[in-house]
Short mmCIF file of C-alpha atoms and ligand atoms in Angstrom, two decimals:
data_model
loop_
_atom_site.label_atom_id
_atom_site.label_comp_id
_atom_site.label_asym_id
_atom_site.label_seq_id
_atom_site.Cartn_x
_atom_site.Cartn_y
_atom_site.Cartn_z
CA MET A 6 0.00 0.00 0.00
CA GLU A 7 1.18 3.45 -0.87
CA LYS A 8 0.23 6.90 0.24
CA ASP A 9 -2.66 8.37 -1.78
CA ALA A 10 -3.65 4.89 -2.97
CA ARG A 11 -7.34 4.09 -2.98
CA VAL A 12 -8.39 1.34 -0.64
CA GLU A 13 -11.78 -0.38 -0.46
CA GLU A 14 -13.40 -1.91 2.56
CA PHE A 15 -12.12 -5.49 3.04
CA ASP A 16 -9.03 -4.82 0.90
CA LYS A 17 -5.89 -6.35 2.32
CA ILE A 18 -3.76 -3.64 3.96
CA CYS A 19 -0.82 -5.67 5.15
CA GLU A 20 0.37 -8.92 6.62
CA VAL A 21 1.26 -9.18 10.27
CA THR A 22 3.76 -11.88 11.07
CA SER A 23 4.50 -13.29 14.46
CA ASP A 24 6.34 -16.33 15.73
CA LYS A 25 3.17 -18.36 15.56
CA ALA A 26 1.26 -17.23 12.48
CA THR A 27 0.80 -14.74 9.72
CA VAL A 28 -2.53 -12.96 9.35
CA ASP A 29 -3.91 -10.59 6.75
CA VAL A 30 -5.14 -7.24 8.01
CA THR A 31 -7.96 -5.82 5.89
CA SER A 32 -9.34 -2.31 5.77
CA ARG A 33 -12.64 -1.60 7.38
CA PHE A 34 -13.03 1.66 5.47
CA SER A 35 -13.13 2.69 1.84
CA GLY A 36 -11.13 5.81 1.01
CA VAL A 37 -7.70 7.21 0.21
CA ILE A 38 -4.59 6.36 2.26
CA LYS A 39 -3.26 9.58 3.68
CA LYS A 40 -0.44 8.31 5.83
CA LEU A 41 1.53 5.09 6.30
CA HIS A 42 2.74 4.87 9.87
CA TYR A 43 5.11 1.98 9.08
CA GLN A 44 7.11 0.68 6.15
CA ALA A 45 7.40 -2.99 5.20
CA ASN A 46 9.24 -5.12 7.79
CA ASP A 47 8.86 -2.45 10.46
CA THR A 48 7.68 -3.56 13.85
CA ALA A 49 4.16 -2.33 14.50
CA TYR A 50 2.98 -1.65 18.01
CA VAL A 51 -0.32 -2.91 19.28
CA GLY A 52 -2.96 -0.21 19.49
CA LYS A 53 -0.85 2.30 17.53
CA PRO A 54 -2.08 3.58 14.12
CA LEU A 55 -1.11 1.65 10.98
CA ILE A 56 -2.44 4.03 8.37
CA ASP A 57 -4.69 7.06 8.09
CA ILE A 58 -7.52 6.80 5.57
CA ASP A 59 -9.47 9.71 4.20
CA VAL A 60 -12.95 8.23 4.11
CA ASP A 61 -15.30 9.67 1.54
CA GLU A 62 -18.67 8.63 2.88
CA ASP A 63 -21.94 10.39 2.03
CA GLY A 64 -19.99 13.21 0.44
CA GLU A 65 -18.29 14.02 3.73
CA SER A 66 -14.60 13.60 4.11
CA GLU A 67 -13.33 12.21 7.35
CA ASP A 68 -10.03 10.81 8.49
CA ASN A 69 -10.00 7.34 9.96
CA VAL A 70 -7.11 5.62 11.53
CA LEU A 71 -6.48 1.90 11.37
CA ASP A 72 -4.67 0.65 14.42
CA ALA A 73 -2.22 -2.19 14.63
CA PRO A 74 -3.66 -5.54 15.74
CA ALA A 75 -2.63 -7.40 18.82
CA PRO A 76 0.44 -9.57 18.37
CA ILE A 77 -0.66 -13.03 17.27
CA GLU A 78 1.61 -14.86 19.65
CA ASP A 79 -0.26 -13.14 22.43
CA SER A 80 -3.67 -13.83 20.99
CA GLU A 81 -4.89 -15.82 23.98
CA THR A 82 -4.12 -13.01 26.33
CA ALA A 83 -3.92 -10.01 24.08
CA SER A 84 -6.11 -7.26 25.34
CA ASN A 85 -5.81 -4.78 22.56
CA ALA A 86 -6.52 -6.49 19.22
CA PRO A 87 -9.14 -4.28 17.56
CA ASP A 88 -12.02 -6.07 15.87
CA GLY A 89 -11.83 -3.57 13.06
CA PHE A 90 -9.31 -5.81 11.38
CA MET A 91 -10.03 -8.93 9.45
CA ALA A 92 -7.61 -11.54 10.56
CA ASN A 93 -7.13 -15.19 10.01
CA PRO A 94 -10.04 -16.61 12.09
CA SER A 95 -7.82 -19.21 13.65
CA ALA A 96 -5.60 -16.53 15.00
CA LYS A 97 -8.32 -13.98 15.73
CA ASP A 98 -8.61 -12.87 19.29
CA ASP A 99 -12.03 -12.18 20.82
CA SER A 100 -10.93 -10.93 24.21
CA PRO A 101 -11.51 -7.29 25.10
CA SER A 102 -8.76 -4.96 23.96
CA ALA A 103 -7.62 -1.50 24.91
CA ALA A 104 -8.86 -0.28 21.56
CA ASP A 105 -12.19 -1.93 22.31
CA GLU A 106 -12.34 -0.09 25.55
CA GLN A 107 -11.62 3.10 23.73
CA GLU A 108 -14.12 2.39 20.97
CA LYS A 109 -16.78 1.39 23.49
CA LYS A 110 -17.21 5.07 24.04
CA GLY A 111 -17.86 5.65 20.35
CA SER A 112 -20.71 4.56 18.16
CA HIS A 113 -21.73 0.93 17.64
CA ALA A 114 -20.68 1.36 14.03
CA SER A 115 -17.06 1.51 14.96
CA LEU A 116 -17.44 -1.53 17.20
CA ALA A 117 -18.84 -3.77 14.47
CA THR A 118 -16.63 -6.12 12.48
CA PRO A 119 -16.23 -5.44 8.77
CA ALA A 120 -18.46 -8.42 8.01
CA VAL A 121 -21.23 -6.90 10.11
CA ARG A 122 -20.71 -3.50 8.56
CA HIS A 123 -20.83 -5.07 5.12
CA LEU A 124 -24.10 -6.82 6.01
CA SER A 125 -25.56 -3.59 7.37
CA LYS A 126 -24.91 -1.99 3.98
CA GLU A 127 -26.54 -4.89 2.18
CA LEU A 128 -29.60 -4.66 4.43
CA LYS A 129 -29.57 -0.87 4.08
CA ILE A 130 -29.52 -0.43 7.85
CA ASP A 131 -27.68 2.41 9.52
CA ILE A 132 -25.62 0.52 12.05
CA LYS A 133 -25.86 3.47 14.45
CA ASP A 134 -29.57 2.75 14.80
CA VAL A 135 -28.96 -0.79 16.00
CA ASP A 136 -28.66 -1.82 19.64
CA GLY A 137 -25.60 -4.03 19.92
CA THR A 138 -25.84 -7.11 22.08
CA GLY A 139 -22.31 -8.34 21.42
CA ARG A 140 -19.32 -7.85 23.56
CA ASP A 141 -19.12 -4.26 24.82
CA GLY A 142 -22.31 -3.41 23.00
CA ARG A 143 -20.93 -4.27 19.62
CA VAL A 144 -23.45 -4.90 16.87
CA THR A 145 -23.63 -8.51 15.66
CA LYS A 146 -25.20 -9.98 12.53
CA GLU A 147 -28.10 -11.28 14.64
CA ASP A 148 -28.69 -7.72 15.88
CA LEU A 149 -28.97 -6.57 12.26
CA TYR A 150 -31.43 -9.32 11.35
CA LYS A 151 -33.51 -8.58 14.47
CA HIS A 152 -33.48 -4.89 13.61
CA GLN A 153 -34.62 -5.69 10.07
CA ASP A 154 -37.46 -7.88 11.40
CA MET A 155 -38.51 -5.06 13.70
CA ILE A 156 -38.60 -2.59 10.80
CA SER A 157 -40.68 -5.00 8.65
CA SER A 158 -43.16 -5.73 11.43
CA ASN A 159 -43.53 -1.99 12.11
CA GLN A 160 -44.17 -1.39 8.43
CA HIS A 161 -46.73 -4.22 8.40
CA THR A 162 -48.51 -2.78 11.40
CA THR A 163 -48.60 0.64 9.77
CA GLN A 164 -49.98 -0.82 6.54
CA THR A 165 -52.65 -2.95 8.20
CA SER A 166 -53.77 -0.22 10.54
CA GLY A 167 -54.18 2.24 7.68
CA THR A 168 -52.57 5.62 7.35
CA SER A 169 -54.44 7.16 10.22
CA ALA A 170 -52.90 6.68 13.64
CA THR A 171 -56.25 7.18 15.38
CA PRO A 172 -58.76 4.30 15.47
CA ARG A 173 -61.72 4.57 13.11
CA GLN A 174 -64.59 6.15 14.98
CA SER A 175 -67.94 4.37 14.93
CA THR A 176 -70.61 6.52 13.33
CA GLY A 177 -73.28 5.46 15.76
CA GLN A 178 -74.67 2.77 18.01
CA GLN A 179 -75.37 -0.79 16.94
CA VAL A 180 -79.09 -1.12 16.27
CA GLU A 181 -80.74 -4.55 16.45
CA MET A 182 -84.17 -4.97 14.89
CA PRO A 183 -86.27 -8.06 15.62
CA VAL A 184 -87.82 -9.47 12.43
CA PRO A 185 -90.33 -12.29 12.72
CA LEU A 186 -89.71 -15.37 10.58
CA THR A 187 -91.71 -15.63 7.42
CA GLN A 188 -94.16 -18.51 7.26
CA ASN A 189 -91.65 -20.34 5.11
CA GLN A 190 -88.77 -19.71 7.50
CA ALA A 191 -90.88 -20.79 10.45
CA GLN A 192 -91.59 -24.07 8.70
CA MET A 193 -87.92 -24.45 7.73
CA PHE A 194 -86.91 -23.73 11.32
CA LYS A 195 -89.09 -26.59 12.60
CA THR A 196 -88.11 -29.04 9.88
CA MET A 197 -84.36 -28.34 10.02
CA THR A 198 -84.30 -28.39 13.81
CA ARG A 199 -85.72 -31.92 13.64
CA SER A 200 -83.08 -32.74 10.99
CA LEU A 201 -80.39 -32.04 13.59
CA GLN A 202 -81.31 -35.37 15.18
CA ILE A 203 -80.15 -37.20 12.05
CA PRO A 204 -76.48 -38.19 11.74
CA HIS A 205 -75.65 -37.37 8.13
CA PHE A 206 -73.37 -39.56 6.02
CA VAL A 207 -72.18 -37.34 3.15
CA TYR A 208 -70.91 -38.74 -0.15
CA SER A 209 -69.99 -36.93 -3.34
CA ASP A 210 -68.89 -38.03 -6.81
CA GLU A 211 -68.39 -36.57 -10.27
CA PHE A 212 -70.36 -37.87 -13.25
CA ASP A 213 -69.42 -37.38 -16.89
CA ILE A 214 -72.76 -36.54 -18.51
CA THR A 215 -71.41 -35.55 -21.93
CA PRO A 216 -73.81 -37.91 -23.78
CA LEU A 217 -76.79 -36.57 -21.78
CA VAL A 218 -75.84 -32.97 -22.61
CA ALA A 219 -75.69 -33.92 -26.31
CA LEU A 220 -79.01 -35.80 -26.14
CA ARG A 221 -80.81 -32.92 -24.43
CA LYS A 222 -79.41 -30.55 -27.04
CA ARG A 223 -80.71 -32.76 -29.87
CA ILE A 224 -84.16 -33.00 -28.25
CA ASN A 225 -84.35 -29.25 -27.61
CA ASN A 226 -83.23 -28.58 -31.20
CA GLY A 227 -86.28 -30.47 -32.43
CA ALA A 228 -84.88 -33.97 -32.96
CA SER A 229 -87.90 -35.41 -31.07
CA LYS A 230 -90.52 -32.82 -32.02
CA SER A 231 -93.04 -35.55 -32.86
CA VAL A 232 -92.82 -36.58 -29.17
CA THR A 233 -92.41 -33.20 -27.45
CA SER A 234 -92.25 -29.60 -28.49
CA GLN A 235 -91.40 -28.53 -24.93
CA LYS A 236 -87.87 -27.66 -23.96
CA LEU A 237 -86.39 -30.12 -21.46
CA SER A 238 -84.06 -29.26 -18.61
CA TYR A 239 -81.72 -31.84 -17.04
CA MET A 240 -84.07 -32.41 -14.12
CA PRO A 241 -86.52 -34.86 -15.75
CA PHE A 242 -83.56 -37.13 -16.69
CA ILE A 243 -82.05 -36.87 -13.21
CA ILE A 244 -85.41 -37.55 -11.51
CA LYS A 245 -86.03 -40.61 -13.68
CA ALA A 246 -82.50 -41.94 -13.24
CA LEU A 247 -82.83 -41.62 -9.46
CA SER A 248 -86.09 -43.53 -9.47
CA LEU A 249 -84.54 -46.33 -11.54
CA SER A 250 -81.60 -46.49 -9.10
CA LEU A 251 -83.96 -46.72 -6.11
CA GLN A 252 -85.42 -49.92 -7.52
CA ASP A 253 -82.17 -51.62 -6.49
CA TYR A 254 -81.83 -49.68 -3.22
CA PRO A 255 -85.33 -49.34 -1.70
CA LEU A 256 -83.80 -48.52 1.69
CA LEU A 257 -82.95 -45.05 0.37
CA ASN A 258 -86.66 -44.50 -0.37
CA SER A 259 -87.73 -45.55 3.11
CA ARG A 260 -88.34 -43.65 6.32
CA LEU A 261 -87.30 -44.34 9.88
CA ASP A 262 -90.09 -44.58 12.45
CA THR A 263 -88.76 -43.57 15.85
CA THR A 264 -92.12 -42.96 17.50
CA SER A 265 -92.14 -46.30 19.31
CA SER A 266 -89.48 -47.61 21.64
CA LYS A 267 -88.25 -49.86 18.83
CA PRO A 268 -87.16 -47.85 15.77
CA THR A 269 -88.53 -49.33 12.53
CA ILE A 270 -87.71 -48.87 8.87
CA ILE A 271 -90.83 -48.26 6.80
CA ASN A 272 -90.35 -49.25 3.15
CA ARG A 273 -92.43 -47.36 0.59
CA SER A 274 -93.69 -48.62 -2.72
CA GLN A 275 -93.83 -45.33 -4.57
CA HIS A 276 -90.95 -43.06 -5.48
CA ASN A 277 -92.31 -39.63 -4.57
CA ILE A 278 -89.43 -37.35 -5.35
CA GLY A 279 -89.35 -33.96 -3.68
CA ILE A 280 -87.78 -31.17 -5.76
CA ALA A 281 -86.16 -28.34 -3.79
CA MET A 282 -87.24 -25.11 -5.48
CA ASP A 283 -85.86 -21.66 -4.98
CA THR A 284 -88.84 -19.30 -5.01
CA PRO A 285 -89.40 -15.64 -4.13
CA CYS A 286 -90.92 -16.91 -0.85
CA GLY A 287 -87.87 -19.06 -0.12
CA LEU A 288 -87.30 -22.80 -0.24
CA ILE A 289 -90.29 -24.92 -1.21
CA VAL A 290 -90.18 -28.67 -1.88
CA PRO A 291 -93.09 -29.84 -4.04
CA VAL A 292 -93.27 -33.54 -4.82
CA ILE A 293 -93.48 -35.45 -8.10
CA LYS A 294 -95.49 -38.54 -7.19
CA ASP A 295 -94.89 -42.11 -8.33
CA VAL A 296 -91.98 -41.29 -10.60
CA ALA A 297 -91.37 -44.98 -11.35
CA ASN A 298 -94.57 -44.99 -13.38
CA LEU A 299 -93.84 -41.75 -15.26
CA SER A 300 -91.93 -41.26 -18.51
CA ILE A 301 -89.30 -38.53 -18.78
CA LYS A 302 -91.76 -36.48 -20.79
CA GLU A 303 -94.43 -36.87 -18.06
CA ILE A 304 -91.92 -35.96 -15.37
CA ALA A 305 -91.01 -32.83 -17.35
CA ALA A 306 -94.69 -31.87 -17.61
CA GLU A 307 -95.26 -32.40 -13.88
CA LEU A 308 -92.15 -30.38 -13.04
CA ARG A 309 -93.41 -27.52 -15.21
CA ARG A 310 -96.79 -27.66 -13.52
CA LEU A 311 -95.25 -27.53 -10.07
CA GLN A 312 -92.91 -24.68 -11.04
CA SER A 313 -95.77 -22.68 -12.42
CA ALA A 314 -97.99 -23.46 -9.40
CA THR A 315 -95.16 -22.32 -7.15
CA SER A 316 -94.93 -19.02 -9.00
CA SER A 317 -98.68 -18.47 -8.81
CA SER A 318 -98.89 -19.73 -5.20
CA SER A 319 -101.42 -22.34 -6.29
CA LEU A 320 -99.69 -25.45 -4.94
CA SER A 321 -102.08 -27.84 -3.22
CA PRO A 322 -101.27 -29.44 0.15
CA SER A 323 -100.94 -32.73 -1.71
CA ASP A 324 -98.22 -31.19 -3.95
CA LEU A 325 -96.18 -30.45 -0.84
CA THR A 326 -96.53 -33.72 1.04
CA GLY A 327 -95.68 -37.40 0.74
CA GLY A 328 -92.07 -37.06 -0.46
CA THR A 329 -89.90 -40.16 -0.03
CA ILE A 330 -86.56 -38.74 -1.16
CA THR A 331 -85.43 -35.25 -2.31
CA ILE A 332 -83.33 -33.81 -5.12
CA SER A 333 -81.77 -30.39 -4.58
CA ASN A 334 -80.35 -29.07 -7.85
CA ILE A 335 -78.51 -25.86 -7.04
CA GLY A 336 -76.55 -25.96 -10.33
CA ASN A 337 -78.77 -23.47 -12.12
CA ILE A 338 -77.47 -20.94 -9.58
CA GLY A 339 -73.90 -22.22 -9.05
CA GLY A 340 -71.78 -24.44 -6.83
CA THR A 341 -70.04 -27.75 -7.26
CA TYR A 342 -70.43 -29.64 -3.96
CA LEU A 343 -73.34 -29.64 -1.55
CA SER A 344 -73.93 -31.04 1.86
CA PRO A 345 -77.71 -31.38 1.65
CA VAL A 346 -79.85 -31.82 4.77
CA ILE A 347 -82.24 -34.77 5.20
CA VAL A 348 -85.79 -34.21 6.47
CA ASP A 349 -87.01 -36.55 9.18
CA SER A 350 -89.61 -38.31 7.02
CA GLN A 351 -86.84 -39.45 4.65
CA VAL A 352 -83.44 -41.16 4.90
CA ALA A 353 -81.67 -39.64 1.88
CA ILE A 354 -81.28 -36.52 -0.25
CA VAL A 355 -79.27 -35.93 -3.43
CA GLY A 356 -77.63 -32.59 -4.23
CA VAL A 357 -76.70 -31.64 -7.78
CA GLY A 358 -73.94 -29.12 -8.49
CA ARG A 359 -73.32 -27.03 -11.58
CA ILE A 360 -72.53 -28.81 -14.84
CA ARG A 361 -69.00 -27.84 -15.86
CA GLU A 362 -67.06 -28.13 -19.10
CA ILE A 363 -63.62 -29.65 -18.57
CA PRO A 364 -60.97 -31.24 -20.81
CA GLY A 365 -60.97 -35.05 -20.73
CA PHE A 366 -59.65 -37.94 -22.82
CA ASP A 367 -61.47 -40.04 -25.39
CA GLU A 368 -60.75 -43.74 -25.96
CA GLU A 369 -57.79 -42.90 -28.18
CA GLY A 370 -56.29 -40.64 -25.54
CA LYS A 371 -57.12 -37.41 -27.39
CA VAL A 372 -58.19 -34.38 -25.36
CA VAL A 373 -61.91 -33.75 -25.76
CA ARG A 374 -64.50 -31.48 -24.13
CA ARG A 375 -66.39 -33.18 -21.29
CA SER A 376 -69.45 -32.09 -19.31
CA VAL A 377 -69.20 -33.15 -15.68
CA VAL A 378 -71.38 -32.61 -12.65
CA ASN A 379 -71.07 -33.49 -8.98
CA PHE A 380 -73.74 -35.45 -7.17
CA SER A 381 -73.65 -35.10 -3.38
CA TRP A 382 -75.62 -37.47 -1.20
CA SER A 383 -76.60 -37.27 2.44
CA ALA A 384 -78.04 -40.37 4.10
CA ASP A 385 -79.27 -41.16 7.59
CA HIS A 386 -76.31 -43.03 9.00
CA ARG A 387 -78.41 -44.60 11.75
CA VAL A 388 -79.81 -47.01 9.17
CA VAL A 389 -77.95 -46.46 5.91
CA ASP A 390 -74.39 -47.71 5.36
CA GLY A 391 -72.06 -45.51 3.34
CA ALA A 392 -71.52 -48.46 1.00
CA VAL A 393 -75.24 -48.51 0.13
CA VAL A 394 -75.04 -44.86 -0.85
CA ALA A 395 -71.89 -45.43 -2.89
CA ARG A 396 -73.43 -48.41 -4.73
CA CYS A 397 -76.67 -46.58 -5.47
CA SER A 398 -74.63 -43.61 -6.67
CA GLU A 399 -72.76 -45.92 -9.05
CA VAL A 400 -76.08 -47.15 -10.50
CA LEU A 401 -77.22 -43.54 -10.88
CA ARG A 402 -73.95 -42.77 -12.64
CA GLY A 403 -74.62 -45.65 -15.05
CA PHE A 404 -77.99 -44.17 -16.06
CA LEU A 405 -76.76 -40.59 -16.41
CA GLU A 406 -73.48 -41.40 -18.15
CA GLY A 407 -75.15 -43.95 -20.46
CA VAL A 408 -78.64 -42.59 -20.99
CA GLU A 409 -79.52 -45.45 -23.37
CA GLY A 410 -79.65 -47.71 -20.29
CA MET A 411 -82.62 -45.68 -19.06
CA VAL A 412 -84.41 -46.22 -22.37
CA LEU A 413 -84.07 -49.98 -22.00
CA LEU A 414 -85.77 -49.89 -18.59
CA MET A 415 -88.65 -47.57 -19.57
CA ARG A 416 -92.09 -49.08 -19.26
N1 CAO B 518 -75.89 -27.17 -14.10
C1 CAO B 518 -75.92 -26.28 -15.08
N2 CAO B 518 -77.05 -25.75 -15.56
C2 CAO B 518 -78.21 -26.12 -14.97
C3 CAO B 518 -78.26 -27.03 -13.94
C4 CAO B 518 -77.03 -27.56 -13.51
N3 CAO B 518 -76.97 -28.44 -12.52
N4 CAO B 518 -79.52 -27.20 -13.57
C5 CAO B 518 -80.26 -26.42 -14.35
N5 CAO B 518 -79.47 -25.78 -15.20
C6 CAO B 518 -79.86 -24.84 -16.23
C7 CAO B 518 -81.03 -25.36 -17.04
O1 CAO B 518 -80.59 -26.27 -18.01
C8 CAO B 518 -81.55 -24.08 -17.59
O2 CAO B 518 -80.71 -23.62 -18.62
P1 CAO B 518 -81.21 -23.62 -20.15
O3 CAO B 518 -82.36 -22.70 -20.19
O4 CAO B 518 -80.02 -23.15 -20.90
O5 CAO B 518 -81.59 -25.01 -20.48
C9 CAO B 518 -81.37 -23.10 -16.44
O6 CAO B 518 -80.36 -23.68 -15.62
C10 CAO B 518 -82.60 -22.87 -15.62
O7 CAO B 518 -83.17 -24.10 -15.32
P2 CAO B 518 -84.53 -24.12 -14.49
O8 CAO B 518 -84.31 -23.70 -13.11
O9 CAO B 518 -85.55 -23.33 -15.23
O10 CAO B 518 -85.03 -25.61 -14.57
P3 CAO B 518 -84.48 -26.92 -13.94
O11 CAO B 518 -85.49 -27.92 -14.25
O12 CAO B 518 -83.12 -27.21 -14.40
O13 CAO B 518 -84.43 -26.65 -12.36
C11 CAO B 518 -85.32 -26.22 -10.17
C12 CAO B 518 -85.63 -26.55 -11.64
C13 CAO B 518 -86.60 -26.06 -9.46
C14 CAO B 518 -84.49 -27.33 -9.58
C15 CAO B 518 -84.53 -24.91 -10.10
O14 CAO B 518 -85.26 -23.90 -10.75
C16 CAO B 518 -84.27 -24.47 -8.70
O15 CAO B 518 -85.10 -23.85 -8.04
N6 CAO B 518 -83.06 -24.72 -8.20
C17 CAO B 518 -82.65 -24.28 -6.88
C18 CAO B 518 -82.88 -25.38 -5.87
C19 CAO B 518 -82.42 -24.96 -4.48
O16 CAO B 518 -82.63 -23.85 -4.05
N7 CAO B 518 -81.75 -25.87 -3.78
C20 CAO B 518 -81.25 -25.60 -2.46
C21 CAO B 518 -82.18 -26.21 -1.49
S1 CAO B 518 -81.59 -26.12 0.14
O17 CAO B 518 -81.84 -24.61 0.52
#
């Protein structure tokens, strides 16, 4: 190193040789060397200046002095090796030094090792702002990381609490208004409260109804106009398919009589399928009676009648009673999965989610458009095994994924 040479932080300044080892001394400042206190091979004295550096930091010029390190042979006992020097770690001395004592009076910045100072620059932290927890209050890397965490959490708090330091003032008092239940809600309250007694087994599966979507499209485009001129929704197919599935699983069409001390399952001959309807008055569940003896066209006509009677409030008591199982199709509104609630005169309910278009594979492995829909079952687990639900759901899948199977079973 020569006078007026530029030196950067961490640059090697000189080598210090002792009987035991040789260590590199690096600069802890960037700047211009103003004075060399020793020439090569001179003996340097511990705690005495090595060089003066004119530090050009933040536009301000300031002289800094690098002191000589403690002699390496004395490293175990040396009391005056300043930490401002980078030395061979194996020979570095951590014990307090005279220079330390002197620097203790200064800022934490001057107490930090070059590595810590370097890190503080990387983290853009002014080391003078950091409380040092190291020896003699010196700032350690951990102190920097903690300080950084503190800054981030303060920023987060400021962001989440908004720009205003004062809490948002309430504009007035909370006002609670009692509103009596509508007739419909009062009925729902009673029915659903009774439903709480029923342990629900919930089961859901996805069906690929691409062929049914295509069939319905053909029918609605006039392919069967000699049979029907009415537009069909998916519901008549779903209602019929459920009825066909119940023929194999009559338990799901039964009810559980708990009025006597011995609970009894009551099997029922007719499939009276309740259809959950969303109406301006709320949920109403009219019933399509004896579905097993109705064609899809007849089911569609009955569904239309019930929908129209619901709109004109002309449903008869008989339209609203006698259901043996319920379908709740929420898909015309949205949703994929349901967890439908059983009423106490039934042991099962089927929920239908929204039909979705997804990519699938054909038999040759090519990507094709598929229409899928989720069916979600709830069954009374006191009397219905999950396996029964799963098997019945598989039969239902067969009818809806291969609609021709339904045709074969039509009477
Ligand atoms: N996925 C995608 N589209 C569906 C669908 C589904 N699962 N179900 C019906 N749709 C479509 C119909 O195909 C029809 O579209 P197009 O005119 O293009 O054919 C449109 O939605 C409207 O159908 P719709 O409601 O007139 O007739 P629907 O026979 O399909 O459904 C009913 C009848 C009563 C089930 C339905 O109107 C309804 O009220 N659903 C809500 C039920 C409900 O609230 N369940 C929750 C009960 S628990 O609180």
